Coordinates of C-alpha atoms in Angstrom, one line a residue:
M1 CA -4.0 40.5 64.6
A2 CA -5.2 43.4 66.9
L3 CA -6.6 46.8 65.9
P4 CA -5.1 49.8 67.0
A5 CA -6.2 51.4 70.5
Y6 CA -8.3 54.2 68.9
A7 CA -10.1 52.0 66.8
A8 CA -10.9 49.8 69.6
R9 CA -11.8 52.7 71.6
A10 CA -14.3 54.1 69.1
L11 CA -15.9 50.7 68.4
G12 CA -16.1 49.3 71.3
P13 CA -16.6 45.6 71.8
P14 CA -16.2 43.5 68.9
L15 CA -20.0 42.5 68.2
Q16 CA -20.9 39.2 67.2
P17 CA -22.9 38.2 63.9
E18 CA -26.6 38.3 64.5
Q19 CA -28.1 34.4 64.0
G20 CA -29.4 33.2 60.6
A21 CA -26.4 35.0 59.2
P22 CA -24.3 33.5 56.3
A23 CA -21.4 30.7 57.3
R24 CA -17.9 31.7 57.2
T25 CA -15.9 31.4 54.4
T26 CA -12.7 31.6 53.0
C27 CA -13.4 32.7 49.4
P28 CA -12.6 36.1 48.5
R29 CA -15.7 36.6 46.6
R30 CA -17.6 35.8 49.2
H31 CA -16.1 38.2 51.7
S32 CA -17.7 41.2 49.7
R33 CA -21.2 39.6 49.3
V34 CA -20.9 39.1 53.8
E35 CA -19.5 42.6 54.1
A36 CA -22.2 44.0 51.9
E37 CA -25.2 42.2 53.3
L38 CA -24.0 43.0 57.1
A39 CA -23.5 46.5 56.2
V40 CA -26.8 47.2 54.8
S41 CA -28.2 45.4 58.0
R42 CA -26.5 47.5 60.3
P43 CA -27.2 51.6 60.4
G44 CA -24.3 53.8 60.0
S45 CA -22.4 51.3 57.9
V46 CA -20.5 52.4 54.5
P47 CA -21.7 49.7 51.8
A48 CA -18.9 48.1 50.4
S49 CA -19.9 49.5 46.8
V50 CA -18.8 52.8 47.7
R51 CA -16.3 52.6 49.9
V52 CA -13.1 54.4 48.6
G53 CA -10.1 52.2 47.4
P54 CA -9.0 50.4 44.3
P55 CA -11.3 47.6 42.9
R56 CA -11.2 44.3 44.2
G57 CA -8.2 41.8 43.2
V58 CA -5.9 45.1 42.3
S59 CA -3.5 46.5 44.8
H60 CA -1.5 49.8 45.5
G61 CA 1.7 48.4 44.4
F62 CA 5.0 46.2 45.8
N63 CA 6.1 49.3 47.2
S64 CA 3.4 50.0 49.6
Q65 CA 4.3 49.8 53.1
P66 CA 2.7 47.1 55.1
L67 CA -0.8 47.6 57.4
L68 CA 0.7 47.7 60.7
D69 CA 3.5 50.6 60.1
E70 CA 1.2 53.2 59.9
P71 CA -2.4 53.9 60.9
L72 CA -4.9 53.0 58.2
K73 CA -5.9 55.7 55.9
A74 CA -9.4 56.5 54.5
S75 CA -8.1 56.1 51.0
S76 CA -7.5 52.3 51.2
S77 CA -10.2 49.5 50.7
L78 CA -9.5 48.0 54.4
A79 CA -9.0 51.7 55.8
G80 CA -12.9 52.1 55.4
A81 CA -13.8 48.7 56.7
V82 CA -11.4 49.9 59.7
H83 CA -13.5 52.8 60.5
A84 CA -16.8 51.2 59.5
P85 CA -18.9 48.9 62.6
L86 CA -19.1 46.2 59.7
F87 CA -14.9 45.8 60.6
A88 CA -15.7 45.3 64.1
L89 CA -18.0 42.6 63.4
L90 CA -15.5 40.4 61.8
P91 CA -13.8 38.0 63.8
R92 CA -10.0 38.0 64.3
G93 CA -8.9 34.9 62.1
R94 CA -11.3 36.8 59.3
R95 CA -9.4 40.2 59.4
R96 CA -6.2 38.3 59.4
R97 CA -7.2 36.6 56.5
M98 CA -8.1 40.0 54.7
R99 CA -4.8 41.0 55.2
D100 CA -3.4 38.1 54.1
L101 CA -5.2 38.5 50.8
R102 CA -3.8 42.4 50.2
R103 CA -0.2 40.9 50.5
R104 CA -1.1 38.3 47.8
W105 CA -2.4 40.6 45.7
D106 CA 1.0 42.8 45.7
L107 CA 2.6 39.4 45.4
G108 CA 1.3 38.9 42.2
S109 CA 2.1 42.7 41.1
L110 CA 5.4 41.5 41.7
C111 CA 5.2 38.4 39.4
R112 CA 3.8 40.7 36.6
A113 CA 6.7 43.3 37.0
L114 CA 9.1 40.6 37.1
L115 CA 7.5 38.7 33.7
T116 CA 7.2 42.1 31.8
R117 CA 11.0 43.2 32.6
G118 CA 11.9 39.4 31.8
L119 CA 10.6 39.4 28.3
A120 CA 11.9 42.9 28.0
A121 CA 15.7 41.6 28.8
L122 CA 14.7 38.6 26.6
G123 CA 13.9 40.7 23.3
H124 CA 17.1 42.5 23.9
S125 CA 18.9 39.8 24.0
L126 CA 17.4 38.4 20.8
K127 CA 18.1 41.7 18.9
H128 CA 21.6 41.9 20.0
V129 CA 21.7 38.0 18.8
L130 CA 20.2 38.8 15.6
S131 CA 22.1 41.8 14.9
A132 CA 25.3 39.7 15.6
I133 CA 24.3 37.2 13.0
F134 CA 23.0 39.5 10.2
S135 CA 26.2 41.8 10.8
K136 CA 28.7 38.3 9.9
I137 CA 26.0 37.2 7.0
F138 CA 25.3 40.5 5.5
G139 CA 28.6 42.5 6.5
P140 CA 28.5 45.4 4.1
L141 CA 25.0 46.4 5.2
A142 CA 23.8 48.5 8.0
S143 CA 23.5 47.1 11.0
V144 CA 20.8 45.9 12.8
G145 CA 21.3 47.7 16.1
N146 CA 20.9 50.9 14.0
M147 CA 17.9 50.2 12.4
D148 CA 14.7 51.9 13.5
E149 CA 11.6 50.1 15.0
K150 CA 10.3 49.2 11.9
S151 CA 13.3 47.7 10.3
N152 CA 13.5 45.8 13.7
K153 CA 9.6 44.3 13.7
L154 CA 10.0 43.6 10.0
L155 CA 13.1 41.4 10.8
L156 CA 11.4 39.7 13.4
A157 CA 8.8 38.7 11.4
L158 CA 11.1 37.5 8.8
V159 CA 12.8 35.2 11.4
M160 CA 9.9 33.7 12.5
L161 CA 8.0 33.2 9.1
F162 CA 11.3 31.4 8.4
L163 CA 11.5 29.2 11.5
F164 CA 7.6 28.8 10.4
A165 CA 8.3 27.6 7.5
V166 CA 11.3 25.4 8.9
I167 CA 8.4 23.4 11.3
V168 CA 6.3 23.0 8.5
L169 CA 8.5 21.1 6.4
Q170 CA 9.8 18.9 9.0
Y171 CA 6.4 17.7 9.7
V172 CA 5.3 17.3 6.2
C173 CA 8.7 16.1 5.1
P174 CA 10.4 14.2 8.2
G175 CA 12.4 12.3 5.7
T176 CA 15.4 12.7 3.4
E177 CA 13.7 12.4 0.2
C178 CA 10.7 14.8 0.2
Q179 CA 8.4 14.6 -2.5
L180 CA 7.5 18.0 -2.6
L181 CA 10.5 19.2 -3.6
R182 CA 11.0 16.8 -6.3
L183 CA 10.2 18.7 -9.5
Q184 CA 9.5 16.0 -11.6
A185 CA 6.2 15.0 -9.9
F186 CA 4.9 18.2 -11.3
S187 CA 5.5 17.0 -14.8
S188 CA 6.2 13.4 -15.0
P189 CA 3.2 11.2 -14.9
V190 CA 1.8 8.6 -12.1
P191 CA 4.5 6.3 -11.8
D192 CA 4.1 2.4 -12.5
P193 CA 3.4 0.4 -9.7
Y194 CA 5.2 -2.3 -11.8
R195 CA 8.5 -0.9 -11.9
S196 CA 11.6 -2.4 -11.6
E197 CA 11.5 -3.9 -8.0
D198 CA 15.1 -5.2 -7.4
E199 CA 16.8 -1.5 -8.2
S200 CA 17.9 -2.8 -11.8
S201 CA 17.6 -1.2 -15.2
A202 CA 13.7 -0.5 -16.2
R203 CA 15.0 -1.9 -19.7
F204 CA 14.9 -5.4 -20.1
V205 CA 17.1 -6.9 -22.7
P206 CA 15.6 -10.6 -23.3
R207 CA 18.4 -13.5 -23.6
Y208 CA 16.3 -16.6 -24.7
N209 CA 13.7 -17.1 -27.2
F210 CA 10.4 -18.1 -26.6
S211 CA 7.4 -18.9 -28.2
R212 CA 4.2 -17.0 -28.2
G213 CA 2.9 -20.1 -26.4
D214 CA 5.9 -19.8 -23.9
L215 CA 4.8 -16.4 -23.1
L216 CA 0.9 -16.6 -23.1
R217 CA 0.1 -18.0 -19.7
K218 CA -3.9 -17.9 -19.4
V219 CA -5.2 -21.0 -17.3
D220 CA -9.3 -21.1 -17.7
F221 CA -9.2 -22.5 -14.3
D222 CA -12.7 -23.6 -13.0
I223 CA -13.2 -23.3 -9.3
K224 CA -16.5 -24.7 -9.4
G225 CA -15.2 -27.5 -11.3
D226 CA -12.7 -30.4 -10.7
D227 CA -9.2 -28.2 -11.7
L228 CA -6.8 -28.3 -8.4
I229 CA -3.9 -25.6 -7.7
V230 CA -0.8 -27.6 -6.6
F231 CA 1.7 -25.2 -4.6
L232 CA 5.4 -26.7 -4.6
H233 CA 6.8 -24.8 -1.7
I234 CA 10.8 -24.8 -2.0
Q235 CA 12.2 -24.0 1.1
K236 CA 13.4 -19.9 1.9
T237 CA 12.0 -18.6 -1.1
G238 CA 9.1 -16.6 0.5
G239 CA 6.8 -19.4 -0.1
T240 CA 4.8 -19.2 3.1
T241 CA 4.5 -15.6 2.4
F242 CA 2.7 -16.4 -1.0
G243 CA 0.8 -19.3 0.6
R244 CA -1.0 -17.1 3.2
H245 CA -2.1 -14.8 0.2
L246 CA -3.5 -17.8 -1.8
V247 CA -5.7 -18.6 1.8
R248 CA -6.1 -15.0 2.6
N249 CA -5.6 -12.6 0.2
I250 CA -8.2 -13.9 -3.1
Q251 CA -11.5 -12.3 -4.0
L252 CA -13.8 -15.3 -3.8
E253 CA -17.1 -16.3 -4.0
Q254 CA -16.4 -18.6 -1.2
P255 CA -13.3 -17.5 0.6
C256 CA -11.1 -19.8 2.4
E257 CA -12.3 -20.4 6.1
C258 CA -9.3 -19.6 8.3
R259 CA -9.8 -20.0 12.1
V260 CA -7.7 -17.8 14.8
G261 CA -4.8 -20.2 16.0
Q262 CA -4.9 -22.7 13.6
K263 CA -2.2 -22.9 10.5
K264 CA -4.7 -24.4 8.0
C265 CA -7.6 -22.8 6.3
T266 CA -10.6 -24.7 4.7
C267 CA -10.9 -23.9 1.0
H268 CA -14.0 -25.7 -0.8
R269 CA -15.4 -24.9 -3.9
P270 CA -19.0 -22.8 -4.0
G271 CA -21.3 -25.4 -3.4
K272 CA -19.1 -28.6 -2.7
R273 CA -17.0 -30.1 0.1
E274 CA -14.1 -30.2 -2.0
T275 CA -10.7 -28.4 -1.5
W276 CA -9.5 -26.2 -5.1
L277 CA -6.0 -25.9 -3.5
F278 CA -3.4 -28.1 -2.5
S279 CA -1.2 -26.3 -0.3
R280 CA 0.6 -26.2 3.4
F281 CA -2.1 -23.7 4.3
S282 CA -5.3 -25.7 2.6
T283 CA -4.0 -29.4 3.0
G284 CA -1.3 -29.4 5.0
W285 CA 1.9 -31.7 4.0
S286 CA -0.1 -34.3 2.7
C287 CA 2.8 -35.4 0.4
G288 CA 5.5 -34.8 3.1
L289 CA 7.5 -31.9 4.2
H290 CA 8.1 -29.6 1.5
A291 CA 7.5 -32.5 -1.3
D292 CA 9.4 -31.8 -4.4
W293 CA 8.4 -31.9 -8.2
T294 CA 8.6 -36.2 -8.5
E295 CA 6.7 -36.1 -5.0
L296 CA 3.9 -33.8 -5.9
T297 CA 3.2 -35.3 -9.3
S298 CA 2.7 -39.1 -8.2
C299 CA 1.5 -38.7 -4.8
V300 CA -1.3 -35.5 -5.3
P301 CA -3.7 -37.8 -7.5
A302 CA -3.7 -40.5 -5.3
V303 CA -4.6 -38.4 -2.3
V304 CA -7.1 -36.1 -3.9
D305 CA -9.3 -39.3 -5.4
G306 CA -7.4 -42.1 -3.6
K307 CA -10.8 -42.9 -1.9
R308 CA -12.8 -43.2 -5.3
D309 CA -12.6 -46.0 -7.7
A310 CA -10.4 -45.2 -10.9
R311 CA -13.6 -45.6 -13.2
L312 CA -15.1 -42.7 -10.9
R313 CA -12.5 -40.6 -10.4
P314 CA -13.0 -37.2 -12.6
S315 CA -10.4 -36.0 -15.4
R316 CA -9.0 -33.0 -13.3
N317 CA -6.5 -30.5 -14.5
F318 CA -3.4 -30.1 -11.8
H319 CA -2.0 -26.5 -11.9
Y320 CA 1.5 -26.4 -10.5
I321 CA 2.8 -23.1 -9.1
T322 CA 6.1 -22.2 -7.3
I323 CA 8.4 -19.3 -6.3
L324 CA 11.9 -19.1 -7.4
R325 CA 14.2 -17.0 -5.5
D326 CA 18.1 -15.5 -6.2
P327 CA 20.2 -18.7 -5.2
V328 CA 22.7 -16.9 -3.0
S329 CA 20.3 -15.4 -0.9
R330 CA 17.8 -18.4 -0.6
Y331 CA 21.6 -20.4 0.4
L332 CA 22.6 -17.9 3.4
S333 CA 18.6 -17.8 4.4
E334 CA 18.6 -21.5 4.8
W335 CA 22.0 -21.7 6.4
R336 CA 20.7 -19.1 8.9
H337 CA 17.4 -21.2 9.6
V338 CA 19.6 -24.1 10.2
Q339 CA 21.5 -22.2 12.6
R340 CA 18.5 -21.4 14.5
G341 CA 17.5 -25.7 14.7
A342 CA 15.7 -26.1 11.9
T343 CA 16.4 -29.6 10.3
W344 CA 13.5 -30.5 8.0
K345 CA 14.1 -34.3 9.0
A346 CA 9.8 -35.2 8.5
S347 CA 10.7 -34.7 4.4
L348 CA 10.1 -37.9 2.7
H349 CA 12.1 -37.5 -0.2
V350 CA 10.0 -40.5 -1.8
C351 CA 11.6 -41.4 -5.3
D352 CA 10.4 -44.2 -7.2
G353 CA 8.0 -45.4 -4.2
R354 CA 10.6 -45.5 -2.1
P355 CA 13.0 -43.3 0.5
P356 CA 16.8 -42.7 -0.2
T357 CA 18.8 -44.9 2.2
S358 CA 21.7 -43.7 4.6
E359 CA 24.4 -44.4 1.9
E360 CA 22.6 -42.6 -1.0
L361 CA 21.2 -39.8 1.4
P362 CA 24.0 -39.0 4.2
S363 CA 23.5 -36.5 7.1
C364 CA 25.6 -33.7 7.5
Y365 CA 25.5 -33.7 11.2
T366 CA 25.3 -36.3 14.3
G367 CA 23.2 -34.7 16.7
D368 CA 19.6 -33.6 16.6
D369 CA 20.1 -30.8 14.6
W370 CA 22.5 -28.6 13.1
S371 CA 22.4 -25.4 15.1
G372 CA 24.8 -23.0 15.5
C373 CA 26.9 -24.5 12.5
P374 CA 29.3 -21.7 10.9
L375 CA 29.1 -20.7 7.3
K376 CA 32.4 -22.2 6.7
E377 CA 31.0 -25.9 8.1
F378 CA 27.8 -25.5 6.1
M379 CA 29.3 -25.0 2.7
D380 CA 31.9 -28.0 3.4
C381 CA 29.5 -30.6 3.8
P382 CA 29.1 -32.4 0.5
Y383 CA 25.8 -34.0 1.2
N384 CA 24.0 -30.7 2.2
L385 CA 20.6 -30.6 0.4
A386 CA 20.6 -27.0 0.1
N387 CA 23.3 -27.1 -2.5
N388 CA 21.2 -26.4 -5.8
R389 CA 18.0 -27.0 -4.2
Q390 CA 15.8 -25.3 -6.6
V391 CA 16.8 -27.6 -9.6
R392 CA 16.6 -30.9 -7.7
M393 CA 13.1 -30.3 -6.3
L394 CA 11.8 -28.8 -10.0
S395 CA 13.1 -32.0 -11.7
D396 CA 11.7 -35.5 -12.4
L397 CA 14.9 -37.2 -10.2
T398 CA 13.2 -40.6 -11.7
L399 CA 15.7 -39.6 -15.0
V400 CA 18.8 -39.9 -13.2
G401 CA 17.9 -42.8 -10.6
C402 CA 16.4 -40.6 -7.9
Y403 CA 19.2 -40.2 -5.1
N404 CA 21.4 -43.0 -6.5
L405 CA 24.9 -40.8 -7.7
S406 CA 26.2 -44.2 -9.0
V407 CA 23.8 -44.3 -12.4
M408 CA 25.3 -42.1 -14.3
P409 CA 28.4 -39.7 -14.4
E410 CA 28.1 -36.3 -12.6
K411 CA 28.0 -34.1 -15.2
Q412 CA 25.6 -35.9 -17.2
R413 CA 23.4 -36.2 -14.0
N414 CA 23.7 -32.0 -13.3
K415 CA 23.1 -31.4 -17.4
V416 CA 20.1 -34.2 -17.1
L417 CA 18.9 -32.3 -14.0
L418 CA 19.0 -28.9 -15.3
E419 CA 17.2 -29.6 -18.6
S420 CA 14.3 -31.2 -16.9
A421 CA 13.8 -28.7 -14.1
K422 CA 13.7 -25.7 -16.9
S423 CA 11.2 -27.9 -19.1
N424 CA 8.7 -28.3 -15.8
L425 CA 9.1 -24.6 -14.8
K426 CA 8.4 -23.6 -18.5
H427 CA 5.4 -25.8 -18.8
M428 CA 4.1 -24.8 -14.9
A429 CA 0.6 -22.9 -15.2
F430 CA 2.5 -20.0 -13.0
F431 CA 5.5 -19.3 -10.9
G432 CA 6.8 -16.2 -9.6
L433 CA 10.3 -14.9 -7.9
T434 CA 10.5 -13.3 -4.4
E435 CA 12.4 -10.4 -5.9
F436 CA 9.4 -9.0 -8.2
Q437 CA 6.4 -9.4 -5.4
R438 CA 4.0 -6.5 -7.4
K439 CA 4.9 -8.4 -11.0
T440 CA 4.5 -11.9 -9.3
Q441 CA 1.1 -10.6 -8.4
Y442 CA 0.2 -9.3 -11.7
L443 CA 1.2 -12.5 -13.4
F444 CA -0.9 -14.9 -11.4
E445 CA -4.2 -12.7 -11.4
K446 CA -3.7 -12.7 -15.5
T447 CA -3.1 -16.0 -15.6
F448 CA -5.9 -17.8 -13.0
N449 CA -8.0 -14.7 -13.8
M450 CA -8.1 -14.2 -9.6
N451 CA -7.7 -11.3 -8.3
F452 CA -6.0 -10.2 -4.5
I453 CA -7.4 -8.0 -2.1
S454 CA -4.4 -6.5 -0.8
P455 CA -1.1 -5.9 -3.0
F456 CA 2.1 -7.6 -2.4
T457 CA 4.8 -5.9 -0.2
Q458 CA 8.2 -6.0 -1.3
Y459 CA 10.7 -6.6 1.6
N460 CA 14.1 -5.7 0.8
T461 CA 15.4 -6.3 4.3
T462 CA 15.8 -9.9 4.8
R463 CA 17.9 -12.1 7.4
A464 CA 20.3 -13.2 4.3
S465 CA 20.4 -9.3 3.4
S466 CA 21.9 -8.9 7.2
V467 CA 24.7 -11.3 6.5
E468 CA 27.8 -9.5 5.0
I469 CA 30.0 -12.0 3.3
N470 CA 33.3 -11.0 0.9
E471 CA 33.5 -11.6 -2.5
E472 CA 35.6 -15.0 -2.1
I473 CA 32.6 -16.3 -0.4
Q474 CA 30.0 -15.0 -2.5
K475 CA 31.7 -16.8 -5.4
R476 CA 32.0 -20.0 -3.2
I477 CA 28.3 -20.0 -3.0
E478 CA 27.7 -19.3 -6.7
G479 CA 29.9 -22.5 -7.2
L480 CA 28.3 -24.7 -5.0
N481 CA 24.8 -23.5 -6.4
F482 CA 25.9 -23.4 -10.2
L483 CA 22.9 -25.5 -11.5
D484 CA 20.4 -23.3 -9.7
M485 CA 22.2 -19.8 -10.6
E486 CA 21.4 -21.0 -14.4
L487 CA 18.0 -22.2 -13.6
Y488 CA 17.2 -18.7 -11.9
S489 CA 18.9 -16.7 -14.8
Y490 CA 16.7 -19.0 -17.3
A491 CA 13.5 -18.3 -15.0
K492 CA 14.3 -14.6 -14.5
D493 CA 14.0 -14.0 -18.1
L494 CA 11.0 -16.4 -18.9
F495 CA 9.2 -14.2 -15.9
L496 CA 10.3 -10.8 -17.2
Q497 CA 9.1 -11.9 -20.9
R498 CA 6.0 -13.1 -19.6
Y499 CA 5.4 -9.7 -17.8
Q500 CA 6.1 -7.8 -21.0
F501 CA 4.1 -9.9 -22.9
M502 CA 1.4 -9.5 -20.8
R503 CA 1.5 -5.8 -20.3
Q504 CA 1.8 -5.5 -24.1
K505 CA -1.3 -7.3 -24.8
E506 CA -3.2 -5.3 -21.9
H507 CA -2.2 -2.2 -23.4
Q508 CA -3.3 -3.3 -27.0
E509 CA -6.4 -4.7 -25.8
A510 CA -7.6 -1.1 -24.3
R511 CA -6.4 0.6 -27.3
R512 CA -8.5 -1.7 -29.3
K513 CA -11.4 -1.2 -27.0
R514 CA -11.1 2.8 -27.3
Q515 CA -10.9 2.5 -31.0
E516 CA -13.9 0.6 -31.1
Q517 CA -15.8 3.3 -28.6
R518 CA -14.5 6.1 -31.0
K519 CA -15.7 4.3 -33.8
F520 CA -19.2 3.5 -32.6
L521 CA -19.4 6.9 -31.2
K522 CA -18.8 8.7 -34.6
G523 CA -21.0 6.1 -36.2
R524 CA -23.9 7.0 -34.1
F525 CA -23.2 11.0 -34.7
L526 CA -22.9 10.3 -38.5
Q527 CA -26.0 8.1 -38.4
T528 CA -28.1 10.8 -36.4
H529 CA -26.8 13.8 -38.6
F530 CA -28.1 12.1 -41.8
Q531 CA -31.3 11.1 -40.5
S532 CA -31.9 14.9 -39.5
Q533 CA -30.9 15.7 -43.1
S534 CA -33.0 12.8 -45.0
Q535 CA -36.2 13.9 -43.0
G536 CA -36.0 17.7 -43.5
Q537 CA -35.1 16.8 -47.7
G538 CA -37.9 14.5 -47.7
Q539 CA -40.5 17.2 -46.2
S540 CA -39.5 19.5 -48.8
Q541 CA -39.5 17.4 -52.1
N542 CA -41.9 14.6 -53.3
P543 CA -40.3 11.1 -52.6
S544 CA -41.3 9.7 -56.1
Q545 CA -39.1 12.7 -57.5
N546 CA -36.3 12.3 -55.1
Q547 CA -36.4 8.8 -56.1
S548 CA -35.7 9.4 -59.6
Q549 CA -33.2 12.4 -58.8
N550 CA -30.9 10.3 -56.4
P551 CA -30.6 6.6 -56.8
N552 CA -29.7 5.9 -53.3
P553 CA -32.8 7.5 -50.7
N554 CA -30.1 8.1 -47.9
A555 CA -28.1 10.3 -49.9
N556 CA -27.5 13.9 -48.7
P557 CA -27.7 16.1 -52.1
N558 CA -25.7 19.0 -50.3
L559 CA -22.4 16.6 -50.8
P560 CA -19.8 16.9 -53.3
P561 CA -20.7 15.3 -56.7
K562 CA -17.5 13.0 -56.8
L563 CA -18.6 11.8 -53.4
I564 CA -22.2 11.0 -54.6
Q565 CA -20.7 9.1 -57.3
N566 CA -18.3 7.4 -55.3
L567 CA -21.1 6.1 -52.5
T568 CA -23.6 5.2 -55.2
Q569 CA -20.9 2.8 -57.0
S570 CA -20.0 1.7 -53.2
L571 CA -24.1 1.0 -52.4
S572 CA -24.5 -0.9 -55.8
Q573 CA -21.5 -3.0 -55.2
N574 CA -22.4 -3.6 -51.5
S575 CA -26.1 -4.3 -52.7
S576 CA -24.9 -6.9 -55.6
Q577 CA -22.5 -8.9 -53.1
K578 CA -25.5 -9.1 -50.5
E579 CA -27.8 -10.9 -53.1
N580 CA -25.3 -13.0 -54.0
R581 CA -24.3 -14.2 -50.7
A582 CA -28.4 -14.6 -50.1
S583 CA -29.2 -16.2 -53.3
P584 CA -27.8 -19.8 -52.6
K585 CA -30.1 -19.4 -49.6
Q586 CA -33.3 -19.3 -51.7
N587 CA -35.2 -21.3 -53.9
P588 CA -35.0 -20.3 -57.5
G589 CA -38.0 -18.1 -58.9
Q590 CA -38.6 -16.5 -55.2
E591 CA -37.8 -12.8 -54.5
Q592 CA -35.5 -11.7 -51.7
P593 CA -37.4 -10.7 -48.8
E594 CA -37.3 -7.3 -47.7
G595 CA -35.6 -7.9 -44.5
N596 CA -32.9 -8.5 -46.3
T597 CA -32.0 -6.0 -48.1
S598 CA -29.5 -3.6 -47.0
N599 CA -30.1 -0.7 -45.0
G600 CA -28.8 2.5 -46.5
T601 CA -27.8 4.3 -43.2
H602 CA -25.4 1.9 -42.6
D603 CA -24.3 1.6 -46.1
Y604 CA -23.7 5.2 -46.0
I605 CA -21.6 5.2 -42.7
G606 CA -19.8 2.4 -44.2
S607 CA -19.1 4.2 -47.5
V608 CA -18.0 8.0 -45.4
E609 CA -15.4 5.5 -43.7
K610 CA -14.3 4.3 -46.9
W611 CA -14.2 7.2 -48.6
R612 CA -12.2 9.0 -45.8

């Protein structure tokens, strides 16, 4: 951009910068440094620090006219540079950039003005909106628009505080049930982690009468010896999850070694290359896929000690454990699993030394699997092994002729199977229920004296729970599994009674320990107090006189006479009883050793306890 004519004539031809001058730059901050250096080096120039005009970065305003509309004035920061020889030294491009910089400063002023007015308009609109809202809520009260400035500020502060509280509440308590809003949390104690897990009533009313031996299940399991835990895995009862807990979640001296990508883990005894667990994830399906009670009892001893001579086999204790589940949920879960292609064809079903024939155990499908079968077809098959599966797998099938249905009538067969399953379940070392995960963990830990690392998780949402059935279908499923329904009712009653018994025993043991601790502390206190009193009395009186006045050297003269009499009698009785007990052990004519005499301090403490 060219200079005015009078400025060009006054300045003459533009001068070139001296050699060695700083290089050109477009940074606004470096413009001032270059101008100052060149102004100082040129005589007659005005330094940039004393030029008239606004500071750097501040413009005259948005309404200032362009630089070329009128001659430059001396009051402008660029006007002084125009009349100075320094401005003539700058090239034309540099002067143009300086004028563009001035225009940018005016654009910044415009943005600031727009922002200020926008905020003012937003505040005014917010004020009218709040006025309308509060006029609807607080009708009789004065309008917000007529309030003074202080009232407006107070109202705005209250609104902002309310919004902040809502945001904090949503952050701290995002769900519908907030622990902070439950007033019971401040008064009630810590909830029991073993509370009712199936959302039923916490008060349990037993239906069956069990003996103390049936309820007290405490196995002396010696993991370093020859004892073996055998896990009977029934399909679709949560046995896979429990089996993983056994090999991955137990605190052991020598934990199971589980490698990545392998289902089986190595569970050896400490110092031995022998397993202590017979399950799917430790030994695999050594007795067949999902072997039942009949198969395991005849197969496990042969598998464990098959290579040893019968005379060299150790006397092992086989502790059988299993997991049961609600029959309807288990049945629906198995149906969904069969829909996905499960067949369990590898199951041997060995009974009495042989597998069943095709006539004894027909198949419900003709193809490779039964995938995609509807629920009605699944229920209509009379040979479906899903019916009463839990009773069949827990009973001794040799009692009913295995899978030969012609051995006895159906009614008698069902009764024998049910009684056998109940008996085997009751005499098992442990059994758990899928619907009570935490109680299952508790009973296992108390039974085997083995603790899990992390607690069990109760999953209330499963594939079976996602199946919607009507009441008619549910009743039909219950009818198809009537033996399992009765067994599960029996098992649930026994399970909860065992849990209550173990909890009561634990509370009684804790109460007894607290009483013993308090008794011990009280005895120590009385002993210390008596010793201090007796030492003070012994220093003030002659020992012989004290012995003649008080038959008990440990007695306190400050005690009431009645208490002293009672203590003297009890001491004499205790001494005579101890002499009588110790006299048969001594030879006639010998005196009782001094060490066998009763200690007055302990007798005194016992007498005080008896008197109280």
